[in-house]
mmCIF file of C-alpha atoms in Angstrom:
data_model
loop_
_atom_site.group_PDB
_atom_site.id
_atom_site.type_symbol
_atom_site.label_atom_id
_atom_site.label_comp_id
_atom_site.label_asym_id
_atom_site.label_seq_id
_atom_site.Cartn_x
_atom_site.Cartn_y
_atom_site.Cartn_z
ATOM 1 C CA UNK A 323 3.777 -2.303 7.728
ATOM 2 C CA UNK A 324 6.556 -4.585 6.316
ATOM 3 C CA UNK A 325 9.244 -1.559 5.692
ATOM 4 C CA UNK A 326 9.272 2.649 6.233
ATOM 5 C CA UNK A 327 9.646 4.135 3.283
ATOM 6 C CA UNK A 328 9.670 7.991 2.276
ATOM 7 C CA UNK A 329 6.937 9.548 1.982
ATOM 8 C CA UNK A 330 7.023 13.258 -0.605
ATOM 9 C CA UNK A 331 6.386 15.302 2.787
ATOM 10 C CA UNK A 332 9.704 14.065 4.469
ATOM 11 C CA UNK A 333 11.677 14.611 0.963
ATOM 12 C CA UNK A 334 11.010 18.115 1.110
ATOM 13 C CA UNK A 335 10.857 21.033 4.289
ATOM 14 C CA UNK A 336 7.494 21.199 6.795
ATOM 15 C CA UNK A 337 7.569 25.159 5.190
ATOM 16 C CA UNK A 338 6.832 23.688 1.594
ATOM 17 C CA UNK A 339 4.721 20.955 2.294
ATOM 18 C CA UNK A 340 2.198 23.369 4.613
ATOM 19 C CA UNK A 341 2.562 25.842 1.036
ATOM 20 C CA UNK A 342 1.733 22.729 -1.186
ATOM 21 C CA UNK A 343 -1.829 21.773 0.973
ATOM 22 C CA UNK A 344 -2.400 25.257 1.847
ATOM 23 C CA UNK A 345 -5.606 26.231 0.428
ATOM 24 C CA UNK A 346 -6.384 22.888 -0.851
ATOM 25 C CA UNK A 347 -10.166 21.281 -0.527
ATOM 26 C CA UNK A 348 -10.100 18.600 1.350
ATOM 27 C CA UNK A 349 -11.854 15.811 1.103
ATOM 28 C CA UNK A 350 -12.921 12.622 3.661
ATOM 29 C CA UNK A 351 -12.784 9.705 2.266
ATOM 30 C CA UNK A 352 -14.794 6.593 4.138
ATOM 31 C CA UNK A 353 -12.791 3.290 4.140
ATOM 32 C CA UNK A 354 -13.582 1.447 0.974
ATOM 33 C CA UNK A 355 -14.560 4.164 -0.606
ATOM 34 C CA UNK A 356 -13.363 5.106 -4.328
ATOM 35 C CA UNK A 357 -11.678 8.545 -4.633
ATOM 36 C CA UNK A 358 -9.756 9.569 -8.023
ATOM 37 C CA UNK A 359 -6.516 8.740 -9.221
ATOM 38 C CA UNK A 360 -5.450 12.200 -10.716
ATOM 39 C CA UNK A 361 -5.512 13.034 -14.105
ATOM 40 C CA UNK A 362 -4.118 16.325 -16.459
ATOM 41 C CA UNK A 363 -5.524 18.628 -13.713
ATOM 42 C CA UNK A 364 -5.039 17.447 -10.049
ATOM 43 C CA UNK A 365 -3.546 15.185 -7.664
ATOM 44 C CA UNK A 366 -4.439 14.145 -3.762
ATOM 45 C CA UNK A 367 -1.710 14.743 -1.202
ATOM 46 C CA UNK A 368 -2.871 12.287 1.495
ATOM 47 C CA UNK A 369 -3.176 14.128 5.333
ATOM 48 C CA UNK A 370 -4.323 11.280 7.260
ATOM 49 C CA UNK A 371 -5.312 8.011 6.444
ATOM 50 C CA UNK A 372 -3.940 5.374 3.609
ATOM 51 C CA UNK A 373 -5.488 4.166 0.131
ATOM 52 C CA UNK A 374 -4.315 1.327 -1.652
ATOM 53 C CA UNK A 375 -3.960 2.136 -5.140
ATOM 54 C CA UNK A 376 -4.518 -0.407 -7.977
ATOM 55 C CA UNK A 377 -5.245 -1.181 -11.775
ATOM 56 C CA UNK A 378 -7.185 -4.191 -13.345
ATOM 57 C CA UNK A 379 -5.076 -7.064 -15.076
ATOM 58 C CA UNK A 380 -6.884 -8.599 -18.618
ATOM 59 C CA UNK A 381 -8.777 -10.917 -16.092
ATOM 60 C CA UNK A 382 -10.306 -8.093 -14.593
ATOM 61 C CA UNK A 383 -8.468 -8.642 -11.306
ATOM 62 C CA UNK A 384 -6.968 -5.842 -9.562
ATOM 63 C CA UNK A 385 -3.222 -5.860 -8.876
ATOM 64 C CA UNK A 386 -2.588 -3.522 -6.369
ATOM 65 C CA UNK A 387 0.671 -0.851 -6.847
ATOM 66 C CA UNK A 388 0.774 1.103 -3.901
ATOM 67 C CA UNK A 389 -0.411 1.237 -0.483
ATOM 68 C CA UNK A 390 -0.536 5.208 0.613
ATOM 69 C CA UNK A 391 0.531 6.364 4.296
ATOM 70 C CA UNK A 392 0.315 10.564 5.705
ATOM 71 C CA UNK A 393 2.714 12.363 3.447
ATOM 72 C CA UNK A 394 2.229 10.457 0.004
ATOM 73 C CA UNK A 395 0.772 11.684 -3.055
ATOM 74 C CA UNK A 396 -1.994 9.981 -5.330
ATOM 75 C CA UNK A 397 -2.641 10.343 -8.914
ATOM 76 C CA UNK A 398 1.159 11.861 -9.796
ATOM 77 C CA UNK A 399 1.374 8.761 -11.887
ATOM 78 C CA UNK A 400 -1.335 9.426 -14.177
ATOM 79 C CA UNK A 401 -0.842 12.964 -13.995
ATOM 80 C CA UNK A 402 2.362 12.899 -15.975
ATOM 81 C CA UNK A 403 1.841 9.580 -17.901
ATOM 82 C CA UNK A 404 -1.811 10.260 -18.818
ATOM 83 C CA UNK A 405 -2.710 6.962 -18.160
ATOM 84 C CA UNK A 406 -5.537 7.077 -16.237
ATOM 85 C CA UNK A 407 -5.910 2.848 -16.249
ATOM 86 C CA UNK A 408 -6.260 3.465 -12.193
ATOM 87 C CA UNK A 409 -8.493 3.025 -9.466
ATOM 88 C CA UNK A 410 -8.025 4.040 -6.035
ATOM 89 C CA UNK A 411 -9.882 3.284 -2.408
ATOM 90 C CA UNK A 412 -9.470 4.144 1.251
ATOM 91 C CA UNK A 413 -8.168 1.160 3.426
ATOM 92 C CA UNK A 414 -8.731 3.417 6.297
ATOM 93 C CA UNK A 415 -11.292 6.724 7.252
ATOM 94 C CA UNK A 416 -8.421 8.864 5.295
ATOM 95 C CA UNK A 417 -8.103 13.102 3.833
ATOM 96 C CA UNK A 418 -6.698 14.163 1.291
ATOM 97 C CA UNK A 419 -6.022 17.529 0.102
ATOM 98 C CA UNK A 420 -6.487 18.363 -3.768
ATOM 99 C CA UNK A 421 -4.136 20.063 -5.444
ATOM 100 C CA UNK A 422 -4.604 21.914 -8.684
ATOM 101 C CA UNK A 423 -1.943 20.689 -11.573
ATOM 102 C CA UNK A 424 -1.392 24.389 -11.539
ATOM 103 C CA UNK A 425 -0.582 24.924 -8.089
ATOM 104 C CA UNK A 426 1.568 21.939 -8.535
ATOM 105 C CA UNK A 427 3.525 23.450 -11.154
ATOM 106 C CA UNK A 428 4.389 26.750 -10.222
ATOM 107 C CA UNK A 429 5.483 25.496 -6.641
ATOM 108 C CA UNK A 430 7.935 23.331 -8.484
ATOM 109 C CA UNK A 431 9.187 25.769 -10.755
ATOM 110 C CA UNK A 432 9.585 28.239 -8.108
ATOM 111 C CA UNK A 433 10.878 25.068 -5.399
ATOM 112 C CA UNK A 434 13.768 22.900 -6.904
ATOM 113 C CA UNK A 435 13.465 20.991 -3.831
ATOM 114 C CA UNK A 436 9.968 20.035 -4.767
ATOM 115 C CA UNK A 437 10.282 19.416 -8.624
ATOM 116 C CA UNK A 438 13.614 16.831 -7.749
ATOM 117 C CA UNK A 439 11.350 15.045 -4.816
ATOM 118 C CA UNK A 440 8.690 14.647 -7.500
ATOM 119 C CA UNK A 441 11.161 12.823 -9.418
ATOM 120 C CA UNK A 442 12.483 10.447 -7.055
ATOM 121 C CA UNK A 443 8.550 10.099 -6.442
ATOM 122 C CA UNK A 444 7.784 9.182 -9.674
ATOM 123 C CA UNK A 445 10.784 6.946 -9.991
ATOM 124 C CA UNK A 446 9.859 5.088 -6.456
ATOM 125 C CA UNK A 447 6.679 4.607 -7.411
ATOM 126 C CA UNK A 448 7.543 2.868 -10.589
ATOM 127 C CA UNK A 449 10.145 0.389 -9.097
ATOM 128 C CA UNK A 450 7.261 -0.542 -6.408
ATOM 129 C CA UNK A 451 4.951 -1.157 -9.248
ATOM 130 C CA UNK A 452 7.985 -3.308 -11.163
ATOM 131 C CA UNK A 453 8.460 -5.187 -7.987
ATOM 132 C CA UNK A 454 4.512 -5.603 -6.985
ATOM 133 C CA UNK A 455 3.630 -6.684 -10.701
ATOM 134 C CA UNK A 456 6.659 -9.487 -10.568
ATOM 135 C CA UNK A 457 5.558 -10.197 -7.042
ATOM 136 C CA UNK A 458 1.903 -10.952 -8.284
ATOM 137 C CA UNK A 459 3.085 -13.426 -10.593
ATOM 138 C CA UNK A 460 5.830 -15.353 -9.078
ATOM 139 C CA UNK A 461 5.587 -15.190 -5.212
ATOM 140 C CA UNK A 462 3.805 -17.802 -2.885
ATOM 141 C CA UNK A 463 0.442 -16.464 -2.206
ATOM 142 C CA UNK A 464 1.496 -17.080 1.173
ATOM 143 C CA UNK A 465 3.972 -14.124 0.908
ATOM 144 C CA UNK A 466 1.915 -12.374 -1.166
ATOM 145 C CA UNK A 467 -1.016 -12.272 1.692
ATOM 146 C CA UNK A 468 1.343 -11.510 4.666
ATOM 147 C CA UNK A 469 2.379 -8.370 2.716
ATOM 148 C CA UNK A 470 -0.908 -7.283 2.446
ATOM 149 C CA UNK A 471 -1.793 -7.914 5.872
ATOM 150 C CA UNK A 472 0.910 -5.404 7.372
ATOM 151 C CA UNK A 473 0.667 -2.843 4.980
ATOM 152 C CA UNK A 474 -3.392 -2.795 5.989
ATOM 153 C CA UNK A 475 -2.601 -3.538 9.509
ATOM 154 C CA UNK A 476 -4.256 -0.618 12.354
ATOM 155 C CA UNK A 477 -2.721 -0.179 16.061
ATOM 156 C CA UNK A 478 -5.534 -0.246 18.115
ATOM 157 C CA UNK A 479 -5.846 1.736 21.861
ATOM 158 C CA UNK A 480 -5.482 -1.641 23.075
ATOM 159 C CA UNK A 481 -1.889 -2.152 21.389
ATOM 160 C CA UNK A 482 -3.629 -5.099 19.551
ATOM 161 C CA UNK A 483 -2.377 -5.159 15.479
ATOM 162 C CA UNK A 484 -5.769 -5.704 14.026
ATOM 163 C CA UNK A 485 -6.648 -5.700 9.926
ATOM 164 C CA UNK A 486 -10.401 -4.512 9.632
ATOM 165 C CA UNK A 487 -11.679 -6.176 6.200
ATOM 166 C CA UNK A 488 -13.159 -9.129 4.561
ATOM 167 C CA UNK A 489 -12.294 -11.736 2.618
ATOM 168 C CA UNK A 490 -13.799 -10.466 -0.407
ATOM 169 C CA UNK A 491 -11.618 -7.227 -0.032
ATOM 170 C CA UNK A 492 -8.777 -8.714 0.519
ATOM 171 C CA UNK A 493 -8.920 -11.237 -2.498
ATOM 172 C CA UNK A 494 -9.678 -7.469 -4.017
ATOM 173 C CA UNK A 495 -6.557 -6.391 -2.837
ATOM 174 C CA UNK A 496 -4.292 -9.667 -3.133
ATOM 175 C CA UNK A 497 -6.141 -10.083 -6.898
ATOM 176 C CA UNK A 498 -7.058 -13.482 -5.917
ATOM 177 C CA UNK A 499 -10.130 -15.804 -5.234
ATOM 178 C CA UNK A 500 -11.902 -15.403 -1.951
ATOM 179 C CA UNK A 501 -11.613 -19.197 -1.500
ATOM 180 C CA UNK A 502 -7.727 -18.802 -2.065
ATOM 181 C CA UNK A 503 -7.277 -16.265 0.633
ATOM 182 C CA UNK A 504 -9.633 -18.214 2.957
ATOM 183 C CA UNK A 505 -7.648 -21.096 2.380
ATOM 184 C CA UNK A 506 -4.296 -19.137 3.288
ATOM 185 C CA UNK A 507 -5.965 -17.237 6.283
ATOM 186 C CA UNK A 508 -6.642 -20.850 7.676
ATOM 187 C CA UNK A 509 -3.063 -21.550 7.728
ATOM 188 C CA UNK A 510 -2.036 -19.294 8.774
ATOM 189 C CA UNK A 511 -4.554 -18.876 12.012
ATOM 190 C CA UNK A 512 -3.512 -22.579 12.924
ATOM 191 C CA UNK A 513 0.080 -21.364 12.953
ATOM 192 C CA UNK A 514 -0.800 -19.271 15.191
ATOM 193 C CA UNK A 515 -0.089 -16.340 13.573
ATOM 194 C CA UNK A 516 -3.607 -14.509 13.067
ATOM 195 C CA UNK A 517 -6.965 -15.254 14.518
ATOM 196 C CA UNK A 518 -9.779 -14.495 13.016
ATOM 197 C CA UNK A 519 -12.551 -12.333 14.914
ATOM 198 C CA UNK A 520 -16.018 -11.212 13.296
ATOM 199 C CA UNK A 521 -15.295 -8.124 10.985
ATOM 200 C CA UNK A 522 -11.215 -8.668 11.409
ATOM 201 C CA UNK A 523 -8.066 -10.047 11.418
ATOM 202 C CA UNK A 524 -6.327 -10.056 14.751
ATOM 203 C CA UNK A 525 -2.112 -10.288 13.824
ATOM 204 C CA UNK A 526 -1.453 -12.102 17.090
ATOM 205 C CA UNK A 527 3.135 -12.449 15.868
ATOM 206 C CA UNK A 528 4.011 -9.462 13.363
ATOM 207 C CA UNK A 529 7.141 -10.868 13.223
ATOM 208 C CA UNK A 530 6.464 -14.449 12.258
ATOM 209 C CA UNK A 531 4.350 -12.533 9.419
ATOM 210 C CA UNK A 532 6.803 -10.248 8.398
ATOM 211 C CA UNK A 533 9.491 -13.402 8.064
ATOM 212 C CA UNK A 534 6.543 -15.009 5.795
ATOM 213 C CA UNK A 535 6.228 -11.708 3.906
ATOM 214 C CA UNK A 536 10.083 -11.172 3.036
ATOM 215 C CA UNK A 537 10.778 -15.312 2.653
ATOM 216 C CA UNK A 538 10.841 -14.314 -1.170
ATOM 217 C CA UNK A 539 14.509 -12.977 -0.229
ATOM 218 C CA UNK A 540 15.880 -16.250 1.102
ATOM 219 C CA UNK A 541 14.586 -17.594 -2.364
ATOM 220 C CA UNK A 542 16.386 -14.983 -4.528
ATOM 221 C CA UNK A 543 19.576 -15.537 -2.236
ATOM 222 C CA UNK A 544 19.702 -12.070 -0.596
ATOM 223 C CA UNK A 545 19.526 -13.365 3.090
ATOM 224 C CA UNK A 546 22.622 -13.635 5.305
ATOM 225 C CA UNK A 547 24.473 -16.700 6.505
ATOM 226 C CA UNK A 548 23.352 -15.902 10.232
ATOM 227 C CA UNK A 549 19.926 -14.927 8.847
ATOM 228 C CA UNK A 550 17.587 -16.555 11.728
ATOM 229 C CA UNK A 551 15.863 -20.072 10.330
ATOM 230 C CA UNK A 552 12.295 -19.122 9.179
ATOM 231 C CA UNK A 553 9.370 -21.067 9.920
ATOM 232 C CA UNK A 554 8.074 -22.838 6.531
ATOM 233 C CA UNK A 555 5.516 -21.430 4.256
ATOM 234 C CA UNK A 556 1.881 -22.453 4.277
ATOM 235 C CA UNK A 557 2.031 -25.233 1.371
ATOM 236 C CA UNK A 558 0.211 -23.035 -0.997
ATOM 237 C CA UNK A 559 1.324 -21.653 -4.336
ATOM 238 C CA UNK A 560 0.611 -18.619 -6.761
ATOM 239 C CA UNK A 561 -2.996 -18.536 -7.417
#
């Protein structure tokens, strides 16, 4: 994945994490499967696993918010906006625990520590959006694709960093044309960088994809002087 990030289990203490799941159904989830987004009367805490999270622009594209990791809650979003303009699916076999908006509520009114991590939650969650949305529009799809390749990349037994998905999912993901992410993928396998196997996506340099991923930066003028020289973009555009 491109950058660590907390997750709602390591704002708050093991003790009221274990109190929040305790008791909660929990549910397997194949990879690319739908599961719910929340709504006025539950949310998932995810145990194991990651979803990618995502709503549909006008075009009927989806523009992906969030990728989820162990740790991370689904559906607060629409639980306290009531927007329930969401869609979810597992990128990975995944579990997730549902939690009652009850059980939810009195834990934070008798935690603090839980109803002030919900807020910085909430708060995260709507930067990343800001920032994917802005992304989605302005950013090389070059960038845009690398992204999306670490945040669904797997660690094999093997140590091999392997992406298990298609082209047609991805463009799902990316909210692009198949042929566009083809295209891309082609690039970026003569680079060197990927190769392409039957069912994945074999990241052969994670670094050379991560400096592709965060070029953006460089752009916006937030690299250092000494910042190593990157290795140019794929000559492809926003599409």
């Amino acid at each position: 994945m491109i950058r660590d990030r907390p997750t709602l289990r390591s704002r708050i203490s093991a003790q009221l994490w274990d109190e929040l799941v305790r008791g909660a159904i929990e549910a397997d989830v194949h990879a690319r499967s739908a599961l719910f987004t929340g709504g006025r009367d539950r949310i998932g805490a995810v145990l194991a696993g990651g979803l990618r999270l995502f709503t549909w622009a006008s075009s009927g594209r989806q523009v992906t918010a969030r990728y989820t990791r162990p740790g991370d809650l689904i559906g607060l979003g629409a639980l306290l906006s009531g927007d329930d303009g969401w869609g979810s699916e597992a990128v990975v076999d995944s579990r997730v625990a549902i939690i009652s908006f009850d059980r939810l509520h009195a834990l934070s009114i008798q935690h603090p520590e839980l109803a002030w991590a919900l807020a910085e939650e909430a708060s995260i969650m709507s930067a990343e959006a800001i920032h994917t949305i802005i992304g989605a529009g302005y950013e090389p799809m070059p960038v845009r694709l690398a992204a999306h390749l670490l945040e669904l990349s797997q660690q094999t037994s093997d140590g091999q960093t392997v992406v298990r998905t298609t082209h047609k999912h991805l463009a799902e993901a990316v909210g692009t044309a198949r042929e566009v992410v083809t295209r891309v993928l082609k690039r970026f396998r003569e680079m060197g960088i990927i190769d392409i196997v039957p069912g994945s996506i074999v990241i052969l340099s994670p670094e050379e994809l991560t400096n592709i991923a965060t070029a953006h930066r460089q752009l916006l003028g937030t690299a250092t002087v000494n910042a190593p020289v990157r290795r140019p973009l794929p000559a492809d555009t926003c599409e």
